[in-house]
Short mmCIF file of C-alpha atoms in Angstrom, two decimals:
data_model
loop_
_atom_site.label_atom_id
_atom_site.label_comp_id
_atom_site.label_asym_id
_atom_site.label_seq_id
_atom_site.Cartn_x
_atom_site.Cartn_y
_atom_site.Cartn_z
CA MET K 223 0.00 0.00 0.00
CA LYS K 224 1.47 3.36 -1.03
CA LYS K 225 2.35 5.71 1.81
CA ALA K 226 0.98 9.26 1.56
CA TYR K 227 2.67 12.00 3.63
CA LEU K 228 -0.08 14.34 4.85
CA ALA K 229 1.41 17.85 4.77
CA GLY K 230 -0.45 20.90 6.00
CA PRO K 231 -0.92 23.52 8.71
CA GLU K 232 -3.83 21.67 10.34
CA VAL K 233 -1.16 20.09 12.56
CA PHE K 234 -1.33 23.39 14.50
CA LEU K 235 -4.99 22.94 15.48
CA ALA K 236 -6.06 21.74 18.92
CA ASP K 237 -7.79 18.73 17.32
CA ALA K 238 -4.81 17.90 15.09
CA LEU K 239 -4.84 14.27 16.23
CA ASP K 240 -8.53 13.80 15.37
CA ILE K 241 -8.01 15.41 11.96
CA ALA K 242 -4.95 13.27 11.29
CA GLN K 243 -6.88 10.12 12.17
CA ALA K 244 -9.78 11.18 9.96
CA LYS K 245 -7.35 11.83 7.11
CA GLN K 246 -5.76 8.42 7.67
CA ALA K 247 -9.17 6.72 7.60
CA LEU K 248 -9.94 8.42 4.27
CA CYS K 249 -6.51 7.42 2.96
CA SER K 250 -7.29 3.77 3.76
CA ALA K 251 -10.60 4.05 1.90
CA TYR K 252 -8.69 5.16 -1.21
CA GLY K 253 -5.96 2.54 -0.92
CA PHE K 254 -3.25 4.60 0.76
CA GLU K 255 -1.51 4.49 4.12
CA GLY K 256 -1.57 8.04 5.49
CA LEU K 257 1.54 9.23 7.34
CA ALA K 258 0.68 12.20 9.57
CA PRO K 259 3.42 14.46 10.97
CA LEU K 260 2.08 15.04 14.48
CA ASP K 261 4.55 17.14 16.43
CA GLY K 262 3.03 16.27 19.81
CA GLU K 263 4.49 12.78 19.46
CA VAL K 264 8.05 14.11 19.62
CA THR K 265 9.83 14.60 22.93
CA THR K 266 13.43 15.45 23.73
CA ALA K 267 15.50 16.11 26.82
CA GLY K 268 16.70 19.44 25.39
CA GLY K 269 15.12 22.87 25.07
CA PRO K 270 12.96 24.37 22.31
CA GLU K 271 15.71 24.29 19.68
CA ALA K 272 16.40 20.58 20.33
CA LEU K 273 12.67 19.87 20.08
CA ALA K 274 12.44 21.79 16.80
CA GLY K 275 15.36 19.75 15.47
CA ALA K 276 13.75 16.46 16.51
CA ILE K 277 10.47 17.43 14.79
CA TYR K 278 12.37 18.38 11.64
CA ASP K 279 14.21 15.06 11.61
CA LYS K 280 10.98 13.14 12.18
CA ASN K 281 9.18 14.94 9.33
CA VAL K 282 12.03 14.56 6.87
CA ALA K 283 12.41 10.85 7.69
CA MET K 284 8.66 10.41 7.19
CA ILE K 285 8.80 12.08 3.75
CA ARG K 286 11.73 9.86 2.79
CA ARG K 287 9.72 6.73 3.49
CA SER K 288 6.61 8.04 1.70
CA ASP K 289 5.55 7.30 -1.87
CA LEU K 290 3.59 10.51 -2.40
CA VAL K 291 2.62 13.76 -0.66
CA ILE K 292 -0.85 15.27 -0.27
CA ALA K 293 -0.45 18.90 0.73
CA ASN K 294 -2.88 21.43 2.19
CA LEU K 295 -2.19 24.75 0.40
CA THR K 296 -4.84 26.80 2.25
CA PRO K 297 -3.48 30.32 2.90
CA PHE K 298 -1.83 30.62 6.31
CA ARG K 299 -1.49 33.85 8.35
CA GLY K 300 -1.77 35.98 5.23
CA LEU K 301 -2.23 35.45 1.52
CA VAL K 302 0.21 32.60 0.99
CA MET K 303 0.52 29.01 2.16
CA ASP K 304 2.32 27.59 5.18
CA PRO K 305 6.08 27.67 4.44
CA GLY K 306 6.64 24.40 6.30
CA THR K 307 4.35 22.66 3.84
CA ALA K 308 6.02 24.44 0.91
CA PHE K 309 9.41 23.21 2.19
CA GLU K 310 8.04 19.66 2.32
CA ILE K 311 6.69 19.88 -1.24
CA GLY K 312 10.11 21.02 -2.45
CA PHE K 313 11.84 18.28 -0.50
CA ALA K 314 9.47 15.66 -1.97
CA CYS K 315 9.90 16.99 -5.51
CA ALA K 316 13.67 16.72 -5.25
CA LEU K 317 13.21 13.08 -4.20
CA GLY K 318 10.98 12.53 -7.24
CA LEU K 319 7.81 11.90 -5.24
CA PRO K 320 4.42 12.75 -6.76
CA VAL K 321 2.78 15.68 -4.95
CA PHE K 322 -0.96 16.42 -4.90
CA GLY K 323 -2.37 19.67 -3.54
CA TYR K 324 -5.68 20.99 -2.25
CA ALA K 325 -6.96 24.13 -0.57
CA ASN K 326 -10.07 25.05 1.37
CA THR K 327 -10.68 28.21 -0.63
CA ASP K 328 -11.43 28.77 -4.30
CA ALA K 329 -9.54 32.03 -4.72
CA GLY K 330 -6.26 31.65 -6.57
CA HIS K 331 -3.17 33.73 -5.80
CA PHE K 332 -3.91 36.65 -8.12
CA ARG K 333 -7.48 37.00 -6.85
CA ARG K 334 -6.40 36.75 -3.20
CA VAL K 335 -3.89 39.57 -3.65
CA ALA K 336 -6.31 41.72 -5.68
CA ASP K 337 -9.03 41.21 -3.04
CA ALA K 338 -6.65 42.26 -0.25
CA GLY K 339 -5.84 45.68 -1.67
CA PRO K 340 -5.65 47.71 -4.86
CA LEU K 341 -3.16 46.68 -7.54
CA ARG K 342 -1.53 49.12 -9.94
CA PRO K 343 0.04 48.63 -13.35
CA ARG K 344 3.84 48.60 -13.29
CA PRO K 345 5.22 51.86 -14.73
CA GLY K 346 6.39 51.18 -18.27
CA ARG K 347 5.06 47.61 -18.18
CA PRO K 348 1.28 47.99 -17.85
CA GLU K 349 0.71 44.27 -18.46
CA VAL K 350 2.25 43.60 -15.01
CA GLN K 351 0.14 44.32 -11.91
CA GLU K 352 1.97 45.30 -8.72
CA ASP K 353 0.92 45.16 -5.07
CA ALA K 354 1.51 47.99 -2.59
CA ASP K 355 5.13 46.82 -2.06
CA GLY K 356 5.84 47.06 -5.79
CA LEU K 357 5.97 43.27 -6.11
CA ALA K 358 4.57 41.85 -9.36
CA VAL K 359 1.52 39.70 -8.74
CA GLU K 360 2.00 36.45 -10.61
CA ASP K 361 -0.88 36.00 -13.05
CA PHE K 362 -0.49 32.50 -14.44
CA GLY K 363 -3.97 31.37 -13.42
CA LEU K 364 -2.41 29.31 -10.63
CA PHE K 365 -3.42 28.74 -7.02
CA GLU K 366 -0.03 29.49 -5.47
CA ASN K 367 3.51 30.41 -6.44
CA LEU K 368 4.39 28.59 -9.64
CA MET K 369 7.07 26.52 -7.86
CA ILE K 370 4.19 24.91 -5.94
CA ASP K 371 1.58 24.64 -8.69
CA VAL K 372 3.73 23.46 -11.58
CA PRO K 373 4.85 20.09 -10.18
CA ILE K 374 1.33 19.40 -8.87
CA ARG K 375 -0.42 20.33 -12.12
CA ARG K 376 1.98 18.42 -14.33
CA LEU K 377 0.97 15.19 -12.63
CA ALA K 378 -2.55 15.81 -11.34
CA GLY K 379 -3.81 18.44 -13.80
CA THR K 380 -4.94 20.85 -11.10
CA VAL K 381 -4.93 21.89 -7.46
CA ASP K 382 -8.24 20.81 -5.89
CA THR K 383 -9.99 23.77 -4.28
CA GLY K 384 -13.34 24.46 -2.65
CA ALA K 385 -15.03 26.74 -0.15
CA VAL K 386 -15.65 25.42 3.38
CA PRO K 387 -17.17 26.95 6.53
CA ARG K 388 -14.81 29.62 7.92
CA ASP K 389 -14.47 27.87 11.28
CA ARG K 390 -13.29 24.71 9.50
CA LEU K 391 -10.84 26.47 7.18
CA TYR K 392 -7.94 24.19 8.07
CA GLY K 393 -9.70 21.07 9.33
CA ASP K 394 -12.46 20.46 6.77
CA LEU K 395 -11.70 17.31 4.75
CA SER K 396 -14.16 17.46 1.85
CA VAL K 397 -11.65 18.96 -0.58
CA PHE K 398 -8.93 16.73 0.85
CA GLU K 399 -11.06 13.73 -0.07
CA ARG K 400 -11.47 14.97 -3.65
CA CYS K 401 -7.70 15.36 -3.85
CA LEU K 402 -7.20 11.87 -2.45
CA ALA K 403 -9.56 10.45 -5.09
CA ARG K 404 -7.57 12.29 -7.75
CA ALA K 405 -4.32 10.88 -6.37
CA ALA K 406 -5.74 7.35 -6.46
CA ARG K 407 -6.94 7.75 -10.06
CA THR K 408 -3.73 9.41 -11.20
CA LEU K 409 -1.40 6.88 -9.66
CA SER K 410 -3.46 3.87 -10.80
CA ARG K 411 -2.93 5.06 -14.38
CA GLY K 412 0.80 5.40 -13.79
CA MET X 187 34.19 29.00 -7.30
CA LYS X 188 31.11 27.76 -5.43
CA LYS X 189 27.78 28.63 -7.02
CA ALA X 190 25.18 30.25 -4.75
CA TYR X 191 21.52 30.10 -5.80
CA LEU X 192 19.93 33.43 -4.81
CA ALA X 193 16.38 32.60 -3.67
CA GLY X 194 13.87 35.25 -2.66
CA PRO X 195 10.81 37.28 -3.55
CA GLU X 196 12.81 40.31 -4.72
CA VAL X 197 12.56 38.72 -8.17
CA PHE X 198 9.05 40.23 -8.23
CA LEU X 199 10.32 43.84 -7.97
CA ALA X 200 10.52 46.17 -10.98
CA ASP X 201 14.29 46.51 -10.42
CA ALA X 202 14.83 42.76 -10.00
CA LEU X 203 17.63 42.74 -12.56
CA ASP X 204 19.55 45.54 -10.80
CA ILE X 205 19.13 43.78 -7.44
CA ALA X 206 20.25 40.47 -8.91
CA GLN X 207 23.34 42.09 -10.39
CA ALA X 208 24.13 43.82 -7.08
CA LYS X 209 23.74 40.47 -5.29
CA GLN X 210 26.02 38.82 -7.83
CA ALA X 211 28.66 41.52 -7.36
CA LEU X 212 28.56 40.96 -3.59
CA CYS X 213 28.79 37.21 -4.16
CA SER X 214 31.96 37.70 -6.18
CA ALA X 215 33.45 39.80 -3.39
CA TYR X 216 32.94 36.88 -0.98
CA GLY X 217 34.23 34.22 -3.36
CA PHE X 218 30.95 32.90 -4.74
CA GLU X 219 29.32 32.89 -8.15
CA GLY X 220 25.74 34.08 -7.65
CA LEU X 221 23.04 32.37 -9.72
CA ALA X 222 19.94 34.57 -9.92
CA PRO X 223 16.58 33.14 -11.00
CA LEU X 224 15.29 36.00 -13.17
CA ASP X 225 11.98 35.02 -14.68
CA GLY X 226 12.10 37.76 -17.31
CA GLU X 227 14.79 35.76 -19.10
CA VAL X 228 12.38 32.91 -19.86
CA THR X 229 10.24 32.92 -23.00
CA THR X 230 8.03 30.23 -24.51
CA ALA X 231 5.70 29.90 -27.47
CA GLY X 232 2.88 28.72 -25.19
CA GLY X 233 0.48 30.49 -22.83
CA PRO X 234 0.82 31.35 -19.15
CA GLU X 235 0.91 27.73 -17.98
CA ALA X 236 3.70 26.85 -20.42
CA LEU X 237 5.63 29.91 -19.24
CA ALA X 238 5.15 28.91 -15.59
CA GLY X 239 6.45 25.44 -16.42
CA ALA X 240 9.50 26.84 -18.21
CA ILE X 241 10.32 29.09 -15.23
CA TYR X 242 9.97 26.14 -12.85
CA ASP X 243 12.29 24.00 -14.96
CA LYS X 244 14.84 26.83 -15.20
CA ASN X 245 14.82 27.39 -11.41
CA VAL X 246 15.08 23.71 -10.53
CA ALA X 247 17.92 23.20 -13.01
CA MET X 248 19.70 26.21 -11.51
CA ILE X 249 19.39 24.79 -7.98
CA ARG X 250 20.72 21.42 -9.19
CA ARG X 251 23.88 23.07 -10.50
CA SER X 252 24.36 25.18 -7.37
CA ASP X 253 26.60 24.38 -4.40
CA LEU X 254 24.60 26.35 -1.82
CA VAL X 255 21.47 28.48 -1.46
CA ILE X 256 21.14 31.94 0.09
CA ALA X 257 17.46 32.58 0.77
CA ASN X 258 15.53 35.76 1.55
CA LEU X 259 12.99 34.84 4.27
CA THR X 260 11.43 38.31 4.60
CA PRO X 261 7.66 37.93 5.19
CA PHE X 262 5.68 38.06 1.96
CA ARG X 263 2.03 39.17 1.62
CA GLY X 264 1.32 38.35 5.24
CA LEU X 265 3.22 36.97 8.22
CA VAL X 266 5.11 34.17 6.52
CA MET X 267 7.75 33.88 3.84
CA ASP X 268 7.36 33.46 0.09
CA PRO X 269 6.33 29.83 -0.57
CA GLY X 270 8.37 29.66 -3.77
CA THR X 271 11.50 30.34 -1.75
CA ALA X 272 10.39 27.79 0.90
CA PHE X 273 9.94 25.20 -1.88
CA GLU X 274 13.45 25.93 -3.12
CA ILE X 275 14.93 25.55 0.37
CA GLY X 276 13.23 22.17 0.72
CA PHE X 277 14.41 21.11 -2.72
CA ALA X 278 17.98 22.14 -1.89
CA CYS X 279 17.90 20.37 1.49
CA ALA X 280 16.81 17.13 -0.14
CA LEU X 281 19.80 17.45 -2.49
CA GLY X 282 22.07 17.97 0.52
CA LEU X 283 22.97 21.57 -0.31
CA PRO X 284 23.86 23.99 2.48
CA VAL X 285 21.20 26.68 2.87
CA PHE X 286 21.75 30.11 4.44
CA GLY X 287 18.89 32.46 5.29
CA TYR X 288 18.36 36.14 5.96
CA ALA X 289 15.44 38.50 6.44
CA ASN X 290 14.97 42.25 6.33
CA THR X 291 13.08 42.35 9.62
CA ASP X 292 14.11 41.45 13.14
CA ALA X 293 10.77 40.07 14.31
CA GLY X 294 10.67 36.29 14.53
CA HIS X 295 7.56 34.23 13.78
CA PHE X 296 6.03 34.30 17.26
CA ARG X 297 6.45 38.06 17.60
CA ARG X 298 5.06 38.73 14.12
CA VAL X 299 1.91 36.73 14.89
CA ALA X 300 1.52 38.27 18.35
CA ASP X 301 1.93 41.78 16.90
CA ALA X 302 -0.73 41.09 14.25
CA GLY X 303 -3.51 40.26 16.70
CA PRO X 304 -4.27 38.96 20.17
CA LEU X 305 -3.23 35.41 21.06
CA ARG X 306 -5.09 33.26 23.56
CA PRO X 307 -4.00 30.26 25.61
CA ARG X 308 -5.25 26.94 24.21
CA PRO X 309 -8.06 25.57 26.39
CA GLY X 310 -6.63 22.84 28.62
CA ARG X 311 -3.08 23.52 27.38
CA PRO X 312 -2.30 27.06 28.56
CA GLU X 313 1.36 26.73 27.59
CA VAL X 314 0.27 26.81 23.92
CA GLN X 315 -0.73 30.17 22.44
CA GLU X 316 -3.30 30.15 19.62
CA ASP X 317 -4.08 32.70 16.93
CA ALA X 318 -7.63 33.75 15.94
CA ASP X 319 -7.97 30.63 13.74
CA GLY X 320 -7.10 28.35 16.67
CA LEU X 321 -3.72 27.51 15.19
CA ALA X 322 -0.90 27.06 17.69
CA VAL X 323 1.79 29.71 17.28
CA GLU X 324 5.13 27.95 17.19
CA ASP X 325 7.33 29.32 19.96
CA PHE X 326 10.74 27.80 19.42
CA GLY X 327 12.52 31.17 19.26
CA LEU X 328 12.86 30.75 15.49
CA PHE X 329 12.45 33.18 12.63
CA GLU X 330 10.15 31.00 10.51
CA ASN X 331 8.50 27.58 10.51
CA LEU X 332 10.93 25.08 12.01
CA MET X 333 11.26 23.23 8.69
CA ILE X 334 12.96 26.38 7.38
CA ASP X 335 14.98 27.41 10.43
CA VAL X 336 16.32 24.03 11.52
CA PRO X 337 18.44 23.17 8.48
CA ILE X 338 19.74 26.75 8.28
CA ARG X 339 20.61 26.97 11.99
CA ARG X 340 22.31 23.57 12.12
CA LEU X 341 24.85 24.74 9.61
CA ALA X 342 25.03 28.51 10.04
CA GLY X 343 23.99 28.92 13.68
CA THR X 344 21.30 31.49 12.93
CA VAL X 345 19.14 33.27 10.40
CA ASP X 346 20.61 36.73 9.77
CA THR X 347 18.04 39.45 10.38
CA GLY X 348 17.94 43.23 10.50
CA ALA X 349 15.64 46.19 10.05
CA VAL X 350 15.78 48.13 6.76
CA PRO X 351 13.86 51.12 5.38
CA ARG X 352 10.25 50.08 4.63
CA ASP X 353 10.53 51.03 0.96
CA ARG X 354 13.54 48.71 0.59
CA LEU X 355 11.99 45.76 2.45
CA TYR X 356 12.73 43.26 -0.30
CA GLY X 357 15.61 44.92 -2.14
CA ASP X 358 17.94 46.12 0.66
CA LEU X 359 21.15 44.06 0.63
CA SER X 360 22.83 44.93 3.94
CA VAL X 361 21.51 41.84 5.74
CA PHE X 362 22.09 39.76 2.62
CA GLU X 363 25.75 40.79 2.76
CA ARG X 364 26.04 39.71 6.41
CA CYS X 365 24.53 36.37 5.44
CA LEU X 366 26.94 36.03 2.56
CA ALA X 367 29.88 36.70 4.89
CA ARG X 368 28.52 34.03 7.23
CA ALA X 369 28.24 31.57 4.34
CA ALA X 370 31.83 32.26 3.30
CA ARG X 371 33.11 31.76 6.89
CA THR X 372 31.01 28.66 7.45
CA LEU X 373 31.94 26.92 4.23
CA SER X 374 35.65 27.78 4.54
CA ARG X 375 35.68 25.88 7.85
CA GLY X 376 33.97 22.93 6.21
#
């Protein structure tokens, strides 16, 4: 049974264990073994930095023994995704693992940035829209930074997205399940 | 001469080419060849998705021929770093490359989240502070998510940080230069 590393910021919720177990049960239903990076399982004799190191080592080892990654790309503390999850996607891609992605919002990166504040055309290059910091807003029709979307889309065709109740923004699993179904279909073809 | 991949969201600025050239000049002064991922160099016959794919391939190929990464972790469109840069750090770590990190702000992750809105103790676990979404706020004394900080700190000891003028938040190179000096010292010991 293929092992799916379950990346995402829902590990920071109070009910992270329940969510992880629910994700694992869904994984089983689609023919995967779900590996959930639960930081509460890690203990060390050292201080915070030793604990951080032990969690890092545990997560990286778990990715290395996985066959695929399913990543939660829901925006985290701002307009972009959790950087820990982005790190893990990059790590998995370098190992050649297939990565699938989902998010509990429909708004792609360009729309999220445009909704957050006015954009302006770049002086001399009006086809480029800038945010208030003068940063070009990527407009490739993607959900996230292209480094995240491209490897996911090449394999899976898309990032699965959907709207969920606001109070379940990180823990709702309906879009996760669609992504899981896509992973099962995609990998059974392969 | 070791090749340093120059990761960071300053590629989205209008003067990205000038900044990249200034970074490369500093790299030379510290004994590195700086490889800058400038997306404007990439052209394709296809549409936006083909262009995104070509940029991805160019960046990944550039990381694969690098000997180290120097990454700009300055918060991007919210409280966390650019996910494209986080992807690249993960990719580089999986390849075994040394990664150095800097940011143009002194505030670490916990302080950034606390400054953005009130935290509350997690019910039943008062040692954990939650944000408004109920997500635990990591409090390891780190600059970013531990998946980013841990590999950088193990090698370099720290993430270099410093305050810069607000209008040069992404393009100021004074902290970058400190990070570059640290990379040169660290790798010359190695």
